[in-house]
Coordinates of N, CA and C in Angstrom, one line a residue:
M1 N 10.6 83.0 122.1 CA 11.4 84.0 121.5 C 12.3 84.7 122.6
Q2 N 11.7 84.9 123.7 CA 12.4 85.4 124.8 C 13.6 84.5 125.2
K3 N 13.4 83.3 125.2 CA 14.4 82.3 125.5 C 15.6 82.4 124.5
R4 N 15.2 82.6 123.2 CA 16.2 82.7 122.2 C 17.0 84.0 122.4
R5 N 16.4 85.0 122.8 CA 17.1 86.3 123.0 C 18.1 86.1 124.1
V6 N 17.7 85.5 125.2 CA 18.6 85.3 126.3 C 19.7 84.4 125.9
S7 N 19.4 83.4 125.2 CA 20.5 82.5 124.7 C 21.4 83.2 123.8
L8 N 20.9 84.1 122.9 CA 21.7 84.8 122.0 C 22.6 85.8 122.8
W9 N 22.1 86.5 123.7 CA 22.9 87.4 124.5 C 24.0 86.7 125.4
T10 N 23.6 85.6 125.9 CA 24.5 84.8 126.6 C 25.6 84.3 125.7
L11 N 25.3 83.9 124.5 CA 26.3 83.4 123.6 C 27.2 84.6 123.2
V12 N 26.7 85.8 122.9 CA 27.5 87.0 122.6 C 28.4 87.3 123.7
L13 N 27.9 87.3 124.9 CA 28.8 87.6 126.1 C 29.9 86.5 126.3
L14 N 29.6 85.3 126.0 CA 30.6 84.3 126.1 C 31.6 84.4 125.0
V15 N 31.2 84.8 123.8 CA 32.2 85.0 122.7 C 33.0 86.2 123.0
I16 N 32.4 87.3 123.5 CA 33.2 88.5 123.9 C 34.2 88.1 125.0
G17 N 33.8 87.4 126.0 CA 34.6 87.0 127.1 C 35.8 86.1 126.6
S18 N 35.4 85.2 125.7 CA 36.5 84.3 125.1 C 37.5 85.1 124.3
L19 N 37.0 86.1 123.5 CA 37.9 87.0 122.8 C 38.8 87.8 123.7
A20 N 38.2 88.3 124.8 CA 39.0 89.1 125.8 C 40.1 88.2 126.4
L21 N 39.7 87.0 126.8 CA 40.7 86.0 127.3 C 41.8 85.7 126.4
H22 N 41.5 85.5 125.1 CA 42.5 85.3 124.1 C 43.4 86.4 123.9
V23 N 42.8 87.7 123.9 CA 43.7 88.9 123.7 C 44.6 89.0 124.9
W24 N 44.1 88.7 126.1 CA 44.9 88.8 127.3 C 46.0 87.7 127.3
T25 N 45.7 86.5 126.9 CA 46.7 85.4 126.8 C 47.8 85.7 125.7
I26 N 47.3 86.3 124.6 CA 48.3 86.6 123.5 C 49.2 87.7 124.0
S27 N 48.6 88.7 124.7 CA 49.4 89.9 125.2 C 50.4 89.4 126.3
T28 N 50.0 88.5 127.1 CA 50.9 87.9 128.1 C 52.0 87.1 127.5
L29 N 51.7 86.4 126.4 CA 52.7 85.6 125.7 C 53.7 86.5 125.1
F30 N 53.3 87.7 124.5 CA 54.2 88.6 123.9 C 55.1 89.2 125.0
Q31 N 54.6 89.5 126.2 CA 55.4 90.0 127.3 C 56.4 89.0 127.7
V32 N 56.0 87.7 127.8 CA 56.9 86.7 128.2 C 58.0 86.5 127.1
R33 N 57.6 86.6 125.9 CA 58.6 86.5 124.8 C 59.6 87.7 124.8
S34 N 59.1 88.9 125.1 CA 59.9 90.0 125.2 C 60.9 89.9 126.4
T35 N 60.4 89.4 127.5 CA 61.2 89.2 128.7 C 62.3 88.1 128.5
A36 N 61.9 87.0 127.8 CA 62.8 86.0 127.5 C 63.9 86.5 126.5
S37 N 63.5 87.3 125.6 CA 64.5 87.9 124.6 C 65.5 88.8 125.4
Q38 N 65.0 89.6 126.3 CA 65.9 90.5 127.1 C 66.8 89.6 127.9
Q39 N 66.3 88.6 128.6 CA 67.1 87.7 129.4 C 68.2 87.0 128.6
L40 N 67.8 86.6 127.4 CA 68.8 85.9 126.5 C 69.9 86.9 126.1
S41 N 69.5 88.1 125.9 CA 70.5 89.1 125.5 C 71.4 89.4 126.7
Q42 N 70.9 89.5 127.9 CA 71.7 89.7 129.0 C 72.6 88.5 129.3
L43 N 72.1 87.3 129.1 CA 72.9 86.1 129.2 C 74.1 86.0 128.2
Q44 N 73.8 86.4 127.0 CA 74.9 86.5 126.0 C 75.9 87.5 126.3
T45 N 75.5 88.7 126.8 CA 76.5 89.7 127.3 C 77.3 89.2 128.4
A46 N 76.7 88.5 129.4 CA 77.4 87.9 130.5 C 78.4 86.9 130.1
L47 N 78.0 86.1 129.1 CA 78.8 85.0 128.5 C 80.1 85.7 127.9
D48 N 79.9 86.7 127.1 CA 81.0 87.4 126.5 C 82.0 88.0 127.6
E49 N 81.4 88.5 128.7 CA 82.2 89.1 129.7 C 83.0 87.9 130.4
A50 N 82.3 86.8 130.6 CA 83.0 85.6 131.2 C 84.2 85.2 130.4
R51 N 84.1 85.3 129.1 CA 85.2 84.9 128.2 C 86.4 85.8 128.4
R52 N 86.1 87.1 128.7 CA 87.2 88.0 128.8 C 87.9 88.0 130.1
E53 N 87.2 87.6 131.2 CA 87.9 87.6 132.5 C 88.1 86.2 133.0
P54 N 89.3 85.9 133.5 CA 89.5 84.5 134.0 C 88.7 84.3 135.3
L55 N 88.3 83.1 135.5 CA 87.6 82.7 136.7 C 88.7 82.4 137.8
V56 N 88.6 83.2 138.9 CA 89.6 83.1 140.0 C 88.9 82.6 141.2
Y57 N 89.4 81.5 141.8 CA 88.8 80.9 143.0 C 89.9 80.5 144.0
Q58 N 89.6 80.7 145.2 CA 90.5 80.2 146.3 C 90.0 78.9 146.9
V59 N 90.8 77.9 146.8 CA 90.5 76.6 147.3 C 91.1 76.4 148.7
P60 N 90.3 76.4 149.7 CA 90.9 76.2 151.1 C 91.2 74.7 151.3
I61 N 92.4 74.5 151.8 CA 92.9 73.2 152.1 C 93.3 73.2 153.6
N62 N 92.6 72.4 154.4 CA 92.8 72.3 155.8 C 92.8 70.8 156.2
Q63 N 94.0 70.2 156.1 CA 94.1 68.8 156.4 C 95.4 68.5 157.1
T64 N 95.4 67.3 157.7 CA 96.6 66.8 158.3 C 97.1 65.7 157.4
V65 N 98.3 65.8 156.9 CA 98.9 64.9 156.0 C 99.9 64.0 156.7
P66 N 99.7 62.7 156.8 CA 100.7 61.8 157.4 C 101.9 61.6 156.5
I67 N 103.0 61.6 157.1 CA 104.3 61.4 156.4 C 105.0 60.2 157.0
K68 N 105.3 59.2 156.3 CA 106.1 58.1 156.8 C 107.1 57.7 155.7
L69 N 108.4 57.8 156.0 CA 109.4 57.5 155.0 C 110.7 57.2 155.7
D70 N 111.6 56.5 154.9 CA 112.9 56.2 155.4 C 113.9 57.0 154.5
V71 N 114.8 57.7 155.2 CA 115.7 58.6 154.4 C 117.1 58.0 154.6
P72 N 117.7 57.4 153.5 CA 119.0 56.9 153.7 C 120.0 58.1 153.6
I73 N 121.0 58.1 154.5 CA 122.0 59.1 154.5 C 123.3 58.4 154.4
N74 N 124.0 58.7 153.3 CA 125.3 58.1 153.0 C 126.2 59.3 152.8
Q75 N 127.0 59.7 153.8 CA 127.8 60.9 153.6 C 129.2 60.6 154.2
S76 N 130.2 61.1 153.4 CA 131.6 61.0 153.9 C 132.1 62.5 153.9
L77 N 132.8 62.8 155.0 CA 133.3 64.1 155.0 C 134.6 64.1 155.8
D78 N 135.4 65.1 155.5 CA 136.7 65.3 156.3 C 136.5 66.5 157.2
I79 N 136.9 66.3 158.4 CA 136.8 67.4 159.4 C 138.2 67.8 159.6
P80 N 138.6 69.1 159.2 CA 140.0 69.5 159.5 C 140.1 70.0 160.9
I81 N 141.2 69.6 161.5 CA 141.5 70.0 162.9 C 142.9 70.7 162.8
N82 N 142.8 72.0 163.2 CA 144.0 72.8 163.2 C 144.0 73.5 164.6
T83 N 144.8 73.0 165.5 CA 144.9 73.6 166.8 C 146.3 73.4 167.4
S84 N 146.4 73.9 168.6 CA 147.6 73.6 169.4 C 147.2 73.1 170.7
V85 N 148.0 72.0 171.2 CA 147.7 71.4 172.5 C 148.9 71.8 173.4
K86 N 148.5 72.5 174.5 CA 149.5 72.9 175.4 C 149.6 71.9 176.6
I87 N 150.8 71.4 176.8 CA 151.0 70.5 177.9 C 151.9 71.2 178.9
K88 N 151.4 71.3 180.1 CA 152.2 71.9 181.2 C 152.0 71.0 182.4
D89 N 153.1 70.2 182.7 CA 152.9 69.2 183.8 C 154.3 68.9 184.3
T90 N 154.4 68.2 185.4 CA 155.6 67.7 186.0 C 155.5 66.2 186.1
I91 N 156.4 65.5 185.6 CA 156.4 64.1 185.8 C 157.5 63.6 186.7
E92 N 157.3 62.6 187.4 CA 158.3 62.1 188.3 C 159.0 60.9 187.6
L93 N 160.3 61.1 187.4 CA 161.1 60.1 186.7 C 162.0 59.3 187.7
P94 N 161.7 58.0 187.8 CA 162.5 57.2 188.7 C 163.9 56.9 188.0
V95 N 164.9 57.1 188.7 CA 166.3 56.8 188.2 C 167.0 55.9 189.2
D96 N 167.5 54.8 188.6 CA 168.3 53.8 189.5 C 169.7 54.2 189.5
T97 N 170.3 54.7 190.6 CA 171.6 55.2 190.7 C 172.6 54.1 191.1
G98 N 172.2 53.0 191.3 CA 173.1 51.9 191.8 C 173.2 51.9 193.3
F99 N 173.0 53.0 193.9 CA 173.0 53.0 195.4 C 171.5 53.0 195.8
G100 N 170.6 53.1 195.0 CA 169.2 53.1 195.3 C 168.4 53.9 194.2
S101 N 167.2 54.0 194.4 CA 166.4 54.6 193.4 C 166.1 56.0 193.8
L102 N 166.2 56.9 192.8 CA 166.0 58.3 193.1 C 164.9 58.8 192.1
T103 N 164.0 59.6 192.6 CA 163.0 60.2 191.7 C 163.3 61.6 191.4
I104 N 163.3 61.9 190.1 CA 163.7 63.3 189.7 C 162.4 63.9 189.1
P105 N 162.0 65.1 189.6 CA 160.8 65.7 188.9 C 161.3 66.4 187.6
V106 N 160.6 66.2 186.5 CA 160.9 66.7 185.2 C 159.7 67.6 184.8
P107 N 159.9 68.9 184.8 CA 158.8 69.8 184.3 C 158.7 69.8 182.8
I108 N 157.4 69.7 182.3 CA 157.2 69.7 180.9 C 156.3 70.9 180.6
D109 N 156.7 71.8 179.8 CA 156.0 73.0 179.3 C 156.2 73.1 177.8
V110 N 155.2 72.5 177.1 CA 155.4 72.4 175.6 C 154.0 72.7 175.0
T111 N 154.1 73.2 173.7 CA 152.9 73.4 172.9 C 153.1 72.6 171.6
I112 N 152.1 71.7 171.4 CA 152.3 70.8 170.2 C 151.2 71.2 169.2
P113 N 151.7 71.6 168.0 CA 150.7 72.0 167.0 C 150.1 70.7 166.4
V114 N 148.7 70.7 166.2 CA 148.0 69.6 165.6 C 147.3 70.1 164.3
S115 N 147.7 69.5 163.2 CA 147.1 69.8 161.9 C 146.8 68.5 161.2
T116 N 145.5 68.2 161.1 CA 145.2 66.9 160.5 C 143.7 67.0 160.0
N117 N 143.4 66.0 159.1 CA 142.0 65.8 158.7 C 141.5 64.5 159.2
V118 N 140.3 64.5 159.8 CA 139.7 63.3 160.3 C 138.6 62.9 159.4
P119 N 138.7 61.8 158.7 CA 137.6 61.4 157.8 C 136.5 60.7 158.6
I120 N 135.3 61.1 158.3 CA 134.1 60.5 159.0 C 133.1 60.1 157.9
T121 N 132.7 58.8 158.1 CA 131.7 58.2 157.1 C 130.5 58.0 157.9
F122 N 129.4 58.5 157.4 CA 128.1 58.4 158.0 C 127.2 57.6 157.1
N123 N 126.8 56.4 157.4 CA 126.0 55.5 156.6 C 124.8 55.0 157.5
Q124 N 123.7 55.7 157.4 CA 122.6 55.5 158.3 C 121.2 55.7 157.6
T125 N 120.2 55.0 157.9 CA 118.9 55.2 157.4 C 118.0 55.8 158.6
V126 N 117.4 56.9 158.3 CA 116.6 57.6 159.3 C 115.2 57.4 159.0
A127 N 114.4 56.8 159.9 CA 113.0 56.6 159.7 C 112.3 57.9 160.2
I128 N 111.4 58.4 159.4 CA 110.6 59.6 159.7 C 109.1 59.2 159.6
S129 N 108.4 59.5 160.7 CA 107.0 59.2 160.8 C 106.4 60.3 161.6
T130 N 105.6 61.2 160.9 CA 105.0 62.3 161.5 C 103.7 62.7 160.7
S131 N 103.1 63.7 161.2 CA 101.9 64.3 160.5 C 102.1 65.8 160.4
V132 N 101.8 66.3 159.3 CA 102.0 67.7 159.0 C 100.6 68.4 158.8
A133 N 100.3 69.4 159.5 CA 99.1 70.1 159.4 C 99.2 71.1 158.2
V134 N 98.3 71.0 157.2 CA 98.3 71.8 156.0 C 97.1 72.7 156.1
D135 N 97.3 74.0 156.2 CA 96.2 75.0 156.3 C 96.6 76.1 155.3
L136 N 96.0 76.1 154.1 CA 96.4 77.1 153.2 C 95.2 77.3 152.2
N137 N 95.3 78.4 151.4 CA 94.4 78.7 150.3 C 95.1 78.6 149.0
V138 N 94.7 77.8 148.1 CA 95.3 77.6 146.9 C 94.5 78.4 145.8
P139 N 95.2 79.4 145.2 CA 94.5 80.2 144.2 C 94.4 79.4 142.9
I140 N 93.2 79.3 142.3 CA 93.0 78.7 141.0 C 92.5 79.7 140.0
T141 N 93.1 79.8 138.9 CA 92.7 80.7 137.8 C 92.4 79.9 136.6
I142 N 91.1 80.0 136.1 CA 90.7 79.3 134.9 C 90.3 80.3 133.9
D143 N 91.0 80.2 132.7 CA 90.7 81.0 131.6 C 89.6 80.3 130.8
L144 N 88.4 80.9 130.8 CA 87.3 80.3 130.1 C 87.4 80.4 128.6
N145 N 88.4 81.1 128.1 CA 88.5 81.3 126.7 C 89.6 80.3 126.1
Q146 N 90.0 79.3 127.0 CA 91.0 78.3 126.6 C 90.3 77.0 126.6
A147 N 90.9 76.0 125.9 CA 90.3 74.6 125.9 C 90.3 74.1 127.3
P148 N 89.4 73.3 127.6 CA 88.2 72.8 126.9 C 87.0 73.7 127.0
F149 N 87.1 74.7 127.9 CA 85.9 75.5 128.2 C 85.5 76.3 127.0
N150 N 86.3 76.8 126.1 CA 85.9 77.6 125.0 C 85.0 76.8 124.1
G151 N 85.2 75.5 123.9 CA 84.3 74.7 123.1 C 82.9 74.7 123.6
Y152 N 82.8 74.5 125.0 CA 81.5 74.5 125.6 C 80.8 75.8 125.5
L153 N 81.6 76.9 125.7 CA 81.0 78.2 125.6 C 80.6 78.6 124.2
D154 N 81.3 78.1 123.2 CA 80.9 78.3 121.8 C 79.6 77.7 121.5
R155 N 79.4 76.4 122.0 CA 78.1 75.7 121.8 C 77.0 76.4 122.5
L156 N 77.3 76.8 123.7 CA 76.2 77.5 124.5 C 75.8 78.9 123.8
Q157 N 76.8 79.6 123.4 CA 76.5 80.9 122.7 C 75.7 80.6 121.4
K158 N 76.1 79.6 120.7 CA 75.3 79.3 119.5 C 73.9 78.9 119.8
A159 N 73.7 78.1 120.8 CA 72.4 77.7 121.3 C 71.5 78.9 121.7
L160 N 72.2 79.8 122.4 CA 71.5 81.0 122.9 C 71.1 81.9 121.7
A161 N 72.0 82.0 120.7 CA 71.7 82.8 119.5 C 70.5 82.1 118.7
D162 N 70.5 80.8 118.6 CA 69.4 80.1 118.0 C 68.1 80.4 118.7
V163 N 68.0 80.3 120.0 CA 66.8 80.5 120.7 C 66.4 82.0 120.6
A164 N 67.3 82.9 120.6 CA 67.0 84.4 120.4 C 66.4 84.6 119.0
E165 N 67.0 83.9 118.0 CA 66.5 84.1 116.7 C 65.0 83.5 116.6
Q166 N 64.7 82.4 117.3 CA 63.4 81.9 117.2 C 62.4 82.8 117.9
L167 N 62.9 83.6 118.9 CA 61.9 84.5 119.6 C 61.6 85.7 118.9
K168 N 62.4 86.0 117.8 CA 62.1 87.3 117.0 C 60.9 87.1 116.1

């Protein structure tokens, strides 16, 4: 009889312990459910805010870009020349007089106007081979409310709403 009593009390204590453990487990699950529901709500709010604001990002580019090309230059142009050329000199003019040769100095003091167009044709291929260092930040703006992102966000928002509905 004594053994039955101890077994009975042991069984009662185990049942009470088991019930307490179940109550604690169910209480913890309700807390997890409540926390998950709050987090889903915050995620849906953040998703709505993301749709309203574009995503702006700076992409740094720091590279050396090799450039190798041939540039053909075919150019014709006229160069106008408008000037005056002043000549001031003395020339020795030999004159044969029949009695001998005589040299006569002839002074020249003259200004000659020059007005002409000189045509120049340039037909050449210039080879360019160099490297250019590129160091810049490229701003990228992505509107999440435009295709293709809006379709992904719509599906994500629907999935979040479905999960939130299941947690209620």
